PDB file of C-alpha atoms in Angstrom:
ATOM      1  CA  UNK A   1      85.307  83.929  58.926  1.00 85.00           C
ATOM      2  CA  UNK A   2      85.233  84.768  62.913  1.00 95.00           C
ATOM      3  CA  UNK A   3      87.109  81.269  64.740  1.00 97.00           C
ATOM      4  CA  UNK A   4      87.170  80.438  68.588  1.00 98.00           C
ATOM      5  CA  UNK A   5      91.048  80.237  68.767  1.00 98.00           C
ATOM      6  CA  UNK A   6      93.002  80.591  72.344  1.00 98.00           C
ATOM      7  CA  UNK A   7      97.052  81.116  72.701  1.00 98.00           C
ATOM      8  CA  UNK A   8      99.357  80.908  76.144  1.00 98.00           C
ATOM      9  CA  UNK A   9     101.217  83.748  77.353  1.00 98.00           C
ATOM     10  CA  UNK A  10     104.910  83.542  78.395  1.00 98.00           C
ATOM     11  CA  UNK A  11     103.875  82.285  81.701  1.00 98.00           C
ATOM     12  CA  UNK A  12     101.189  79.458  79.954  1.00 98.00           C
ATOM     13  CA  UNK A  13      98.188  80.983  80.790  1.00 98.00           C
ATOM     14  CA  UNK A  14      95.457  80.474  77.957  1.00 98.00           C
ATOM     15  CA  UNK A  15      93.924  83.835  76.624  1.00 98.00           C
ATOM     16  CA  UNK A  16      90.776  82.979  75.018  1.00 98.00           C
ATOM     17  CA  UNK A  17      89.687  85.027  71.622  1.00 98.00           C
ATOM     18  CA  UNK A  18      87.942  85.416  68.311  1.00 98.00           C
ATOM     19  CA  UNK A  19      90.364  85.602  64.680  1.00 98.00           C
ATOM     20  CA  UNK A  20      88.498  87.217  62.374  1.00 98.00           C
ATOM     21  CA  UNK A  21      90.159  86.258  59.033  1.00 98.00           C
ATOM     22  CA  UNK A  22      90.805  88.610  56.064  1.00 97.00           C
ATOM     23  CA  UNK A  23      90.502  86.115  53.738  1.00 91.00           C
ATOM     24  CA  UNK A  24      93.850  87.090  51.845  1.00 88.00           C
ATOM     25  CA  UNK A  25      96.998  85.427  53.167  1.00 88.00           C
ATOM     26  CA  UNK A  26      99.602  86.967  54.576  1.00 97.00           C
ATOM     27  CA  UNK A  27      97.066  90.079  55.702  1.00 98.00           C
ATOM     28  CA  UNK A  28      98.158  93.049  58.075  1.00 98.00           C
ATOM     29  CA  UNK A  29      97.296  92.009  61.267  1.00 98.00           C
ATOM     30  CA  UNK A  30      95.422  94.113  64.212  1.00 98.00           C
ATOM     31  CA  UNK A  31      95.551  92.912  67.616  1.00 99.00           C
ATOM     32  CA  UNK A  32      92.098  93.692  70.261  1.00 98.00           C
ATOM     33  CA  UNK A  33      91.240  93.524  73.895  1.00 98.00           C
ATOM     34  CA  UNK A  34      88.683  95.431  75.659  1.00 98.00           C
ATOM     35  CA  UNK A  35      88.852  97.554  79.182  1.00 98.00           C
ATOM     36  CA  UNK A  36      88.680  97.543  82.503  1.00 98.00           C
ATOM     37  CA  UNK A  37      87.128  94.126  83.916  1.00 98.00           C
ATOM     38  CA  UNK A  38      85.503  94.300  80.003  1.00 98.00           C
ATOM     39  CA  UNK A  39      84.898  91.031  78.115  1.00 98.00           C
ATOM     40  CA  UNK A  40      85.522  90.755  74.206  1.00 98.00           C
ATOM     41  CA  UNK A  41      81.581  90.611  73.756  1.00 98.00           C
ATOM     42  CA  UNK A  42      80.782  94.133  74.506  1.00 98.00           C
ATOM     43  CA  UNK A  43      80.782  95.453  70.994  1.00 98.00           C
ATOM     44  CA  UNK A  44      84.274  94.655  70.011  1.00 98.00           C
ATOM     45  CA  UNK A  45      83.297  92.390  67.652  1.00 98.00           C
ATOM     46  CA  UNK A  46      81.613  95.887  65.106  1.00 98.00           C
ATOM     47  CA  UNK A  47      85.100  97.220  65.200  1.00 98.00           C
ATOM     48  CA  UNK A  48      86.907  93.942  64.281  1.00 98.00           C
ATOM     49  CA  UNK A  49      84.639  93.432  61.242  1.00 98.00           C
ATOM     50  CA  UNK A  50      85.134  96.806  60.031  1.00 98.00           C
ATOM     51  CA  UNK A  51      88.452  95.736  59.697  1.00 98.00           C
ATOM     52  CA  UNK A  52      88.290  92.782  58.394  1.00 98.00           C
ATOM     53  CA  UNK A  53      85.961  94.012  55.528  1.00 98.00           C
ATOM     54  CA  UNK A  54      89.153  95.933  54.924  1.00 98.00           C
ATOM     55  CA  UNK A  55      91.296  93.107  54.047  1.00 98.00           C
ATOM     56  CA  UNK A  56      92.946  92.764  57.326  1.00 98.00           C
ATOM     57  CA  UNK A  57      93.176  89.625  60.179  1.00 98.00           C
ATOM     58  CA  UNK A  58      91.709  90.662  63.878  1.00 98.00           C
ATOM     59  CA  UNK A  59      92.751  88.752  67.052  1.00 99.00           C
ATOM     60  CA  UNK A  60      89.898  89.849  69.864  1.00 98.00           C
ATOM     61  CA  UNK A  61      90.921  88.117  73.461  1.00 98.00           C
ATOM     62  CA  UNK A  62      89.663  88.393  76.862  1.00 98.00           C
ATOM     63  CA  UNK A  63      92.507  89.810  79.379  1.00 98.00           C
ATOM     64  CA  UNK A  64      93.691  86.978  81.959  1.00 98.00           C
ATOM     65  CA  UNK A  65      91.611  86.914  85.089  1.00 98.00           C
ATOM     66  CA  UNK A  66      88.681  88.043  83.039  1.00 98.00           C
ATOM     67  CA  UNK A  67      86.101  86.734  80.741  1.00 98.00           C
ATOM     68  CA  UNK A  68      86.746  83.366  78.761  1.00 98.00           C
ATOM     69  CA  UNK A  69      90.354  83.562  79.694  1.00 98.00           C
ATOM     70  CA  UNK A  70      92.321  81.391  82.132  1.00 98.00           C
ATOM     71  CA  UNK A  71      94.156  83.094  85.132  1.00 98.00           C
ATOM     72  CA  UNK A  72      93.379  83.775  89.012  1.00 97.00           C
ATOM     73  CA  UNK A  73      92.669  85.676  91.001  1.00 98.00           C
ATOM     74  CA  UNK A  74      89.755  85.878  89.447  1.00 98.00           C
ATOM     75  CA  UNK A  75      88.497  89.751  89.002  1.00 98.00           C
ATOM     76  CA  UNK A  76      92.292  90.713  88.781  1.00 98.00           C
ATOM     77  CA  UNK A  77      93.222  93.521  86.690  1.00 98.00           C
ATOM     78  CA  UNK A  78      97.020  94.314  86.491  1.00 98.00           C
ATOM     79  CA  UNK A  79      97.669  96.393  84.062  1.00 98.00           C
ATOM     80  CA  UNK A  80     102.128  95.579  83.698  1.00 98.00           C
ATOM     81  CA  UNK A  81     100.517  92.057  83.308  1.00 98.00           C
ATOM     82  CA  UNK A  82      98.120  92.819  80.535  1.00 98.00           C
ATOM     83  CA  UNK A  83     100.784  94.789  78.555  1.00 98.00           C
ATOM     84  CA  UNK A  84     103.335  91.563  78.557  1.00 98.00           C
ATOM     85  CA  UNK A  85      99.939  89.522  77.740  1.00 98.00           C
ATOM     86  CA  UNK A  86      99.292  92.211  75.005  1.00 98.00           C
ATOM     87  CA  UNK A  87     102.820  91.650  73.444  1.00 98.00           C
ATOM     88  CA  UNK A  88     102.159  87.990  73.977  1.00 98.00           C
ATOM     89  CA  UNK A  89      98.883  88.156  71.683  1.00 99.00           C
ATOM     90  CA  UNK A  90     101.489  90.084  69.280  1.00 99.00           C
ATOM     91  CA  UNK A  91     103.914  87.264  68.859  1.00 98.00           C
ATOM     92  CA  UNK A  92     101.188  84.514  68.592  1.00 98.00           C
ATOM     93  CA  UNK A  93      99.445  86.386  65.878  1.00 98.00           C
ATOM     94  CA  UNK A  94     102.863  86.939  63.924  1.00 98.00           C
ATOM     95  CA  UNK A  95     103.349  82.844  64.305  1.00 98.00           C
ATOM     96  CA  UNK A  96     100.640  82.159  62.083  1.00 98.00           C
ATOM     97  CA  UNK A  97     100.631  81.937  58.479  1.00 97.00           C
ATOM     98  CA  UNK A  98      97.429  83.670  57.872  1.00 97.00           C
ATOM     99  CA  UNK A  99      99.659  87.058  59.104  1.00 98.00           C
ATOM    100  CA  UNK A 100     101.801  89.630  58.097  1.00 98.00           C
ATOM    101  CA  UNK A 101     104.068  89.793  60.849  1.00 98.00           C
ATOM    102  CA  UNK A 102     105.297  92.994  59.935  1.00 98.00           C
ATOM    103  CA  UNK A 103     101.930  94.603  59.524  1.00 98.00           C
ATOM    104  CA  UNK A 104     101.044  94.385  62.749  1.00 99.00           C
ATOM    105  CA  UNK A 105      98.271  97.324  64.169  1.00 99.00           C
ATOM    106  CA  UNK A 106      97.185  97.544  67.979  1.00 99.00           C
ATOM    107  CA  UNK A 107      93.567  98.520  68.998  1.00 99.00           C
ATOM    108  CA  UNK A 108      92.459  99.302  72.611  1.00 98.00           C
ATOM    109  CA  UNK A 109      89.929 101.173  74.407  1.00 98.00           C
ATOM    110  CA  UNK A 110      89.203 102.758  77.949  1.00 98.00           C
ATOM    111  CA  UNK A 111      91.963 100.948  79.679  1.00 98.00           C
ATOM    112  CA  UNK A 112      93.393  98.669  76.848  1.00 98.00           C
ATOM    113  CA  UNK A 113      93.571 102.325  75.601  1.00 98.00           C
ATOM    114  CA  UNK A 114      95.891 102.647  77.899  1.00 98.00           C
ATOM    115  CA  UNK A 115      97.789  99.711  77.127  1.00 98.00           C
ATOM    116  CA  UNK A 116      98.299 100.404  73.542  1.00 98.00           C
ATOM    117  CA  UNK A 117     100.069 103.373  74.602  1.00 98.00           C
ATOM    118  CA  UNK A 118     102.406 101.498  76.641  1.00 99.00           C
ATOM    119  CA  UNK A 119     102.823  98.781  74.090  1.00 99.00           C
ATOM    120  CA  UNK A 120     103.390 100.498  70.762  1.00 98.00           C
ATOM    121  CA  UNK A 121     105.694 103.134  72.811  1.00 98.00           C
ATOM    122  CA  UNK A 122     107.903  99.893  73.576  1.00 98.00           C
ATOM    123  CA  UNK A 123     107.534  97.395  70.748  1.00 98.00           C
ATOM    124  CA  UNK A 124     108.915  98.174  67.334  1.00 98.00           C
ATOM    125  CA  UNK A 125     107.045  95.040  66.010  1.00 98.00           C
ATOM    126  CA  UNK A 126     103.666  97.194  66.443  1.00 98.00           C
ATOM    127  CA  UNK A 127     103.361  99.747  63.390  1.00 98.00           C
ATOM    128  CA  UNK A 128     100.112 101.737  64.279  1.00 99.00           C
ATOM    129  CA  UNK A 129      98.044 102.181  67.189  1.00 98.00           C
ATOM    130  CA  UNK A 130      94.709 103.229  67.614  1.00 99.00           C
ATOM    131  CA  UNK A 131      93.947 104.306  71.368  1.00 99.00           C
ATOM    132  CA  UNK A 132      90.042 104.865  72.139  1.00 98.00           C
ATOM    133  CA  UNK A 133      88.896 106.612  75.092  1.00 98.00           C
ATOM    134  CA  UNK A 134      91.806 105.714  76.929  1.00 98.00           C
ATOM    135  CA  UNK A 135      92.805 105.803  80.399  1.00 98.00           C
ATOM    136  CA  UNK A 136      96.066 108.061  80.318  1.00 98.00           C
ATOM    137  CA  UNK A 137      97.087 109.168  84.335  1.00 98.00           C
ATOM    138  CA  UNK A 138      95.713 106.516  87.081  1.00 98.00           C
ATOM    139  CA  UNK A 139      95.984 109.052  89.619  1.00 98.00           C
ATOM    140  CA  UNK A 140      94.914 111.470  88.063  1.00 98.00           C
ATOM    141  CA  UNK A 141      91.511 109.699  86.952  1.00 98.00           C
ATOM    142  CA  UNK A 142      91.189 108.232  89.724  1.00 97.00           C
ATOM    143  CA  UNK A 143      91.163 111.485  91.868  1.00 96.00           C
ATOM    144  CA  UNK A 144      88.001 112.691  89.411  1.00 95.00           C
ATOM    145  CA  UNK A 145      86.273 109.498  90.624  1.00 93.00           C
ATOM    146  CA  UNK A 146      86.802 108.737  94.110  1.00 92.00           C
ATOM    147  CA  UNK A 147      85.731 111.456  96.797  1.00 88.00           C
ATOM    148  CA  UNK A 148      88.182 113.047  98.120  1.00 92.00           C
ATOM    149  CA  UNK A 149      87.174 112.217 101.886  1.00 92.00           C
ATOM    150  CA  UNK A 150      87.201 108.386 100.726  1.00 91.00           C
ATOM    151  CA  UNK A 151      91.041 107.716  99.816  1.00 94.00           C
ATOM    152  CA  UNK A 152      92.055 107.209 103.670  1.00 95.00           C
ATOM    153  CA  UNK A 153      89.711 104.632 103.993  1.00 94.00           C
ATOM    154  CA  UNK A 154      90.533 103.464 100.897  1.00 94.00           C
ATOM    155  CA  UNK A 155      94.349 103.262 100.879  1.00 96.00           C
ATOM    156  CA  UNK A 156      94.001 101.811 104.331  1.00 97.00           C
ATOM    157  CA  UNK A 157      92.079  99.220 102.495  1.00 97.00           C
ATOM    158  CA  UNK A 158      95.105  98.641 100.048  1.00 98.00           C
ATOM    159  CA  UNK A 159      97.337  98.023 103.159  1.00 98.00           C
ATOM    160  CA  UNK A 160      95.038  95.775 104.906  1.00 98.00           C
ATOM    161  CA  UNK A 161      94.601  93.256 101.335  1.00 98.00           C
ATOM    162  CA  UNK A 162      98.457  93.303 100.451  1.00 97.00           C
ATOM    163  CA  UNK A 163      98.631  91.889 104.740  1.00 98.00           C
ATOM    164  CA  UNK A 164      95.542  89.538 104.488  1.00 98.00           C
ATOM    165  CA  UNK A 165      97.502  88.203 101.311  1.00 97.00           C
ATOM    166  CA  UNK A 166     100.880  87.946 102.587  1.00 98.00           C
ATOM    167  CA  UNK A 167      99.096  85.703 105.571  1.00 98.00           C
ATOM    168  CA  UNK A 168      97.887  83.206 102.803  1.00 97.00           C
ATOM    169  CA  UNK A 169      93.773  85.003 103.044  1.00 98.00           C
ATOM    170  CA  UNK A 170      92.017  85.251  99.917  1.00 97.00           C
ATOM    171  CA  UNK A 171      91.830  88.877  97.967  1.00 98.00           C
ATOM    172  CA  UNK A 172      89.643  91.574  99.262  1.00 98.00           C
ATOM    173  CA  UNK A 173      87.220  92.617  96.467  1.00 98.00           C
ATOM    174  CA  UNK A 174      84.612  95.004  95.193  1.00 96.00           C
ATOM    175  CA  UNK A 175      82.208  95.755  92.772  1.00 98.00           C
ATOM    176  CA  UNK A 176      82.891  96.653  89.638  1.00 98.00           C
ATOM    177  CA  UNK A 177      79.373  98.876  89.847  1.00 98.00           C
ATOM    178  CA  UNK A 178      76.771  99.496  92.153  1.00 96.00           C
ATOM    179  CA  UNK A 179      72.839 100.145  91.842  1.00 93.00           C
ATOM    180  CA  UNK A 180      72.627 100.731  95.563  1.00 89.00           C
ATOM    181  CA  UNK A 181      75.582 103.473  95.598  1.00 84.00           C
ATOM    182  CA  UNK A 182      77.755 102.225  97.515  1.00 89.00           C
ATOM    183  CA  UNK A 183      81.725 101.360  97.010  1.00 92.00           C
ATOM    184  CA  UNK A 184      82.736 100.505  93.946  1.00 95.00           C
ATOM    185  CA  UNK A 185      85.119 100.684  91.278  1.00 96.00           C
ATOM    186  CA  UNK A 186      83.264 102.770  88.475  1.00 97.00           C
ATOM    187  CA  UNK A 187      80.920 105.123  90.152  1.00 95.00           C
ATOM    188  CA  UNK A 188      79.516 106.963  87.113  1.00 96.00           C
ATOM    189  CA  UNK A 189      75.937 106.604  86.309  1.00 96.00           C
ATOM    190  CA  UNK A 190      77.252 105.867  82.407  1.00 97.00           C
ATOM    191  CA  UNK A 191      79.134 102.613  84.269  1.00 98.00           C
ATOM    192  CA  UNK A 192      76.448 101.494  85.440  1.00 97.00           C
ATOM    193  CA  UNK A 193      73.995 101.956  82.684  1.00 97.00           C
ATOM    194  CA  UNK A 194      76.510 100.045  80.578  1.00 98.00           C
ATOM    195  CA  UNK A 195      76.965  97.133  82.803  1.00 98.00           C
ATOM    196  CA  UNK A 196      73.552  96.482  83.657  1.00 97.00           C
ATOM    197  CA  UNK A 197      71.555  96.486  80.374  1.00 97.00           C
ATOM    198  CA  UNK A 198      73.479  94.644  78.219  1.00 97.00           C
ATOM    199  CA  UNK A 199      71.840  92.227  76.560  1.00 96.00           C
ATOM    200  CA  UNK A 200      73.067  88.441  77.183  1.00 95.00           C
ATOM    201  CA  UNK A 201      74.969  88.162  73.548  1.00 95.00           C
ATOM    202  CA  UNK A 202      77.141  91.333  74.640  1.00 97.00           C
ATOM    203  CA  UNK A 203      77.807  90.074  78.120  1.00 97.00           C
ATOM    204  CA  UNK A 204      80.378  87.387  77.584  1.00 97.00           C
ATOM    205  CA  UNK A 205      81.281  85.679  80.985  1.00 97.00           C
ATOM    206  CA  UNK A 206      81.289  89.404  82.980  1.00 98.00           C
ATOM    207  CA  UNK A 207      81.130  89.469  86.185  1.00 98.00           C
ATOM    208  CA  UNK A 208      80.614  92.469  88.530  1.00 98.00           C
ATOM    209  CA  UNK A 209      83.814  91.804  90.812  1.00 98.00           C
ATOM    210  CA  UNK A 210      87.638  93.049  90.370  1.00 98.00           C
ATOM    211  CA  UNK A 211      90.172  92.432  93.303  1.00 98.00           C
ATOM    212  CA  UNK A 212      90.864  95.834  95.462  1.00 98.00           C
ATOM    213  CA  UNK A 213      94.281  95.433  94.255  1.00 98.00           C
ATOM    214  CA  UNK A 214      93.438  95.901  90.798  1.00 98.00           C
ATOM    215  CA  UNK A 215      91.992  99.468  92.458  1.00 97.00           C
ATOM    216  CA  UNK A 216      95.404 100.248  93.841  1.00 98.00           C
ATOM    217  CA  UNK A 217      97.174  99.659  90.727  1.00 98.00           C
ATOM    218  CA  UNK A 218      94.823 101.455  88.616  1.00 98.00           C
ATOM    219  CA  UNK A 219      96.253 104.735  90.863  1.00 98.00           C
ATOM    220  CA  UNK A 220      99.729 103.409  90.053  1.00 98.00           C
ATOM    221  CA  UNK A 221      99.017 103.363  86.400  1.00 98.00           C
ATOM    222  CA  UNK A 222     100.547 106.505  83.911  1.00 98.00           C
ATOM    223  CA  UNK A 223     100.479 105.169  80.556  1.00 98.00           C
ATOM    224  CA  UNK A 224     100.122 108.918  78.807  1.00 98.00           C
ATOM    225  CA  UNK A 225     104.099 109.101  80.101  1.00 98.00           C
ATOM    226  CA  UNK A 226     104.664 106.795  77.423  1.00 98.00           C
ATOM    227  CA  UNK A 227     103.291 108.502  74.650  1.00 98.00           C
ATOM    228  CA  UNK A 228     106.118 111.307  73.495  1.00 98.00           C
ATOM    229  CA  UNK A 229     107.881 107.469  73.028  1.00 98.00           C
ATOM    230  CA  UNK A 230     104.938 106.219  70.181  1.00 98.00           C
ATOM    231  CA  UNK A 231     106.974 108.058  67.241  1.00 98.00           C
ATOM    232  CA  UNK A 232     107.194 106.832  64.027  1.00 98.00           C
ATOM    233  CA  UNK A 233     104.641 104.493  64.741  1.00 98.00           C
ATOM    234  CA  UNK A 234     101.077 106.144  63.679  1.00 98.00           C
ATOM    235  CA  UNK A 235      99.517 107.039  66.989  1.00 99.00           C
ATOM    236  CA  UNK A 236      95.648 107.731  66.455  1.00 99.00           C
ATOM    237  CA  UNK A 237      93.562 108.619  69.149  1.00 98.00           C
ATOM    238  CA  UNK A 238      89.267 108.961  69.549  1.00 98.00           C
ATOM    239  CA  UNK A 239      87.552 111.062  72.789  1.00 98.00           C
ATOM    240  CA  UNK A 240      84.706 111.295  73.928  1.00 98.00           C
ATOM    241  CA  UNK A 241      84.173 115.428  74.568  1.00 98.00           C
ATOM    242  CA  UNK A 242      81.368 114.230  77.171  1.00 98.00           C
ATOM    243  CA  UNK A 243      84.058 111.124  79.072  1.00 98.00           C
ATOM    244  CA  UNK A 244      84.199 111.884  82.421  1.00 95.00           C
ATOM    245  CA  UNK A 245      85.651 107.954  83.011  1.00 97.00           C
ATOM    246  CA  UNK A 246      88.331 108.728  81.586  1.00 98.00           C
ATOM    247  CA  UNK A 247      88.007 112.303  81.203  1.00 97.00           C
ATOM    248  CA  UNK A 248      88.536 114.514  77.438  1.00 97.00           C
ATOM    249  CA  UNK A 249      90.919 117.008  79.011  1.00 98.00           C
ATOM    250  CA  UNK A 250      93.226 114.570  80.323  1.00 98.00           C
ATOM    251  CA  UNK A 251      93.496 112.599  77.287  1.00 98.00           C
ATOM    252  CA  UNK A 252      93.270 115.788  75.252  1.00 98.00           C
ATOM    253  CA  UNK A 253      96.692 117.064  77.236  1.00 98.00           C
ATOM    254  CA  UNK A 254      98.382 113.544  76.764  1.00 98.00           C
ATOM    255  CA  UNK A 255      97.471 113.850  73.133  1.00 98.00           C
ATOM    256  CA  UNK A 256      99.713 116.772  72.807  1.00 98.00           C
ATOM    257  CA  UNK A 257     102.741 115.053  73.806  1.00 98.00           C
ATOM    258  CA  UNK A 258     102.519 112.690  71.021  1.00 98.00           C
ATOM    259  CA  UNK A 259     104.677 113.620  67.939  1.00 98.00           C
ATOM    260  CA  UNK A 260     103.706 113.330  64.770  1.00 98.00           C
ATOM    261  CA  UNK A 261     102.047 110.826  62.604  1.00 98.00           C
ATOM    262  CA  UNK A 262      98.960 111.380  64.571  1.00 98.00           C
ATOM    263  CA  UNK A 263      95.630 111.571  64.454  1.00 98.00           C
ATOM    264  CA  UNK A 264      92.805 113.172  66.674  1.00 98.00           C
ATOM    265  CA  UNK A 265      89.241 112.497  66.308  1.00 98.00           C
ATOM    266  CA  UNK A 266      86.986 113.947  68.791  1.00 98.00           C
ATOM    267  CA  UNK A 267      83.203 112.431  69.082  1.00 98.00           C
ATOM    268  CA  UNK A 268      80.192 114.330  70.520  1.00 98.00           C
ATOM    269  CA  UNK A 269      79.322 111.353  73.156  1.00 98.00           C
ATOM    270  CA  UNK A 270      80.429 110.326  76.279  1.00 98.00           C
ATOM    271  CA  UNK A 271      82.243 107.264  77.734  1.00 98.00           C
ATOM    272  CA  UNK A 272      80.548 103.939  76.314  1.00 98.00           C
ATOM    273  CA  UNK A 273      78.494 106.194  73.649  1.00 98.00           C
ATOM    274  CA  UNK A 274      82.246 105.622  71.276  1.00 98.00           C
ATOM    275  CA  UNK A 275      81.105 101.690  70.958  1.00 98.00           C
ATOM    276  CA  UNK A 276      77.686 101.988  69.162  1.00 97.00           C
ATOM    277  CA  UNK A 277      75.191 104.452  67.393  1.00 97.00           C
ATOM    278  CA  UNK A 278      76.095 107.301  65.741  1.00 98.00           C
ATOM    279  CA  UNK A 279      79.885 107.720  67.185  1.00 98.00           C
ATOM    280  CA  UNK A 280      80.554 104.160  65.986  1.00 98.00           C
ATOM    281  CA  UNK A 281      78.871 104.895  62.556  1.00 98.00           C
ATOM    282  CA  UNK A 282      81.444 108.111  62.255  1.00 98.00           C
ATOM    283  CA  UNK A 283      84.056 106.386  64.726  1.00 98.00           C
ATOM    284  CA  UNK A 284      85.268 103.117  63.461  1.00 98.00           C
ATOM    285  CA  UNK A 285      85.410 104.006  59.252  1.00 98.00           C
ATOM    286  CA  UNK A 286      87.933 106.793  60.808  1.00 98.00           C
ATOM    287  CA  UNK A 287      90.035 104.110  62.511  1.00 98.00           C
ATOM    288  CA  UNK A 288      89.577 101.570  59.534  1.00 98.00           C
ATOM    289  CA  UNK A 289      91.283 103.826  57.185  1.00 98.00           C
ATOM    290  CA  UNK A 290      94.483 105.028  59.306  1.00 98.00           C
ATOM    291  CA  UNK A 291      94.775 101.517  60.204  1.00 98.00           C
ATOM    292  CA  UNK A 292      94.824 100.789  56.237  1.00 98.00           C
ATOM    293  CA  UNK A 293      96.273 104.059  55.436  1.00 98.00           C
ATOM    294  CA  UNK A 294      99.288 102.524  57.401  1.00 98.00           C
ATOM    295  CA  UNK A 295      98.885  98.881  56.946  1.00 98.00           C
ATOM    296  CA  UNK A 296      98.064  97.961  53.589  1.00 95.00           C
TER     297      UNK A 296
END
């Protein structure tokens, strides 16, 4: 019941993903996509067939730029882009007639966390959200990562790629981690734990470059100012009280912005700890059953 299926965005760029059918037609829909520079094969698919087993459809894509998916630059995360390629995913699920469209949930995590935010906050169509260890203040995140005595040199390095690309050169890039410490977009030891040892099967087509513009717009990014907007729509959110990627207290003020329905569940892990073992085992029932609760 899991099907190789791809869709266009507005623009016709082919997103490439996994349906994981309920079985029962129409079903309530949920709609996946993993995190920064992430591909769909690291352990999405546990979530998605939680879900299912629920009764309900799951699209699980690769973001443009990354992964199976079509789109270049490759390595490019924009996160405006991803939204309207989020709301894309939305519409393409509701064209089918295996789907509810109007029991349509949104699932993200880490930065797609982010995104759902954004999304559900903005589109009526979505009627609940589930946001997992998300990114919610760029800057702010960003600020926790990057040494303070680095951003000169770094936002120098913004200026110099957006003139090398206005004189037709190709994108300056960087590592998404680094074993040898030096630059790089995640610099937690978790990042690069997680990056490293996964198995082939939960690699995907992952590789360890992003654009440096995808850096600057990540520090442009503030998807927790969306999230007073979620209401009515069932906002449920999962931390991590050991994230410092995307760090508890952050997401922990962000979450009380949110009106009500909502949902808090806090898990005794860190970062990448929410997607398997024990915090999965406790995690992903918890999600299953608001997304019924409000679905089904």
């Amino acid at each position: 019941m899991k099907h190789d299926i791809s869709f266009k965005t507005e623009d016709g760029t082919k997103l490439a993903g996994w349906f994981f059918a309920a079985g029962s037609v129409p079903a309530p829909t949920i709609v996946m996509c993993h995190g920064f520079s992430a591909t769909k094969e690291m352990h999405l698919e546990g979530f998605a067939k939680t879900f299912q087993a629920a009764g309900m459809n799951v699209l699980v894509y690769d973001n443009r730029n990354l992964g199976d998916s079509a789109g270049t630059p490759r390595g490019e995360i924009d996160p405006i882009q991803q939204i309207r390629d989020f709301r894309d995913a939305i519409t393409y699920v509701q064209s089918r007639d295996d789907v509810n469209a109007d029991k349509i949930g949104i699932w993200g995590s880490s930065y797609s966390g982010g995104h759902v935010l954004v999304v559900a906050a903005m589109d009526r169509r979505v009627k609940c959200v589930v946001a997992q260890v998300p990114l919610v203040a760029g800057l702010a995140n960003a600020q926790r990562l990057v040494r303070s005595d680095h951003w000169v040199g770094l936002r120098e390095g913004f200026a110099a790629d957006r003139a090398g690309r206005l004189a037709g050169e190709a994108p300056l890039t960087l590592p998404v981690v680094s074993a040898e410490g030096g630059p790089c977009a995640l610099p937690t030891e978790d990042s690069l734990t997680f990056f490293t040892t996964l198995p082939p099967e939960n690699l995907g087509r992952w590789q360890n470059e992003i654009t440096l513009r995808s850096m600057e717009m990540f520090t442009e990014y503030e998807p927790g100012e969306y999230i007073a907007r979620i209401a009515p729509t069932p906002l449920m959110i999962v931390i991590g009280n050991k994230d410092h990627l995307t760090p508890a207290d952050l997401t922990l003020k962000a979450y009380e912005n949110a009106l009500e329905p909502k949902k808090l569940l806090i898990l005794d892990c860190g970062h990448f700890d929410a997607y398997v073992d024990d915090a999965f085992a406790i995690s992903a029932p918890e999600q299953c059953g608001w997304f019924t609760r409000h679905l089904m």
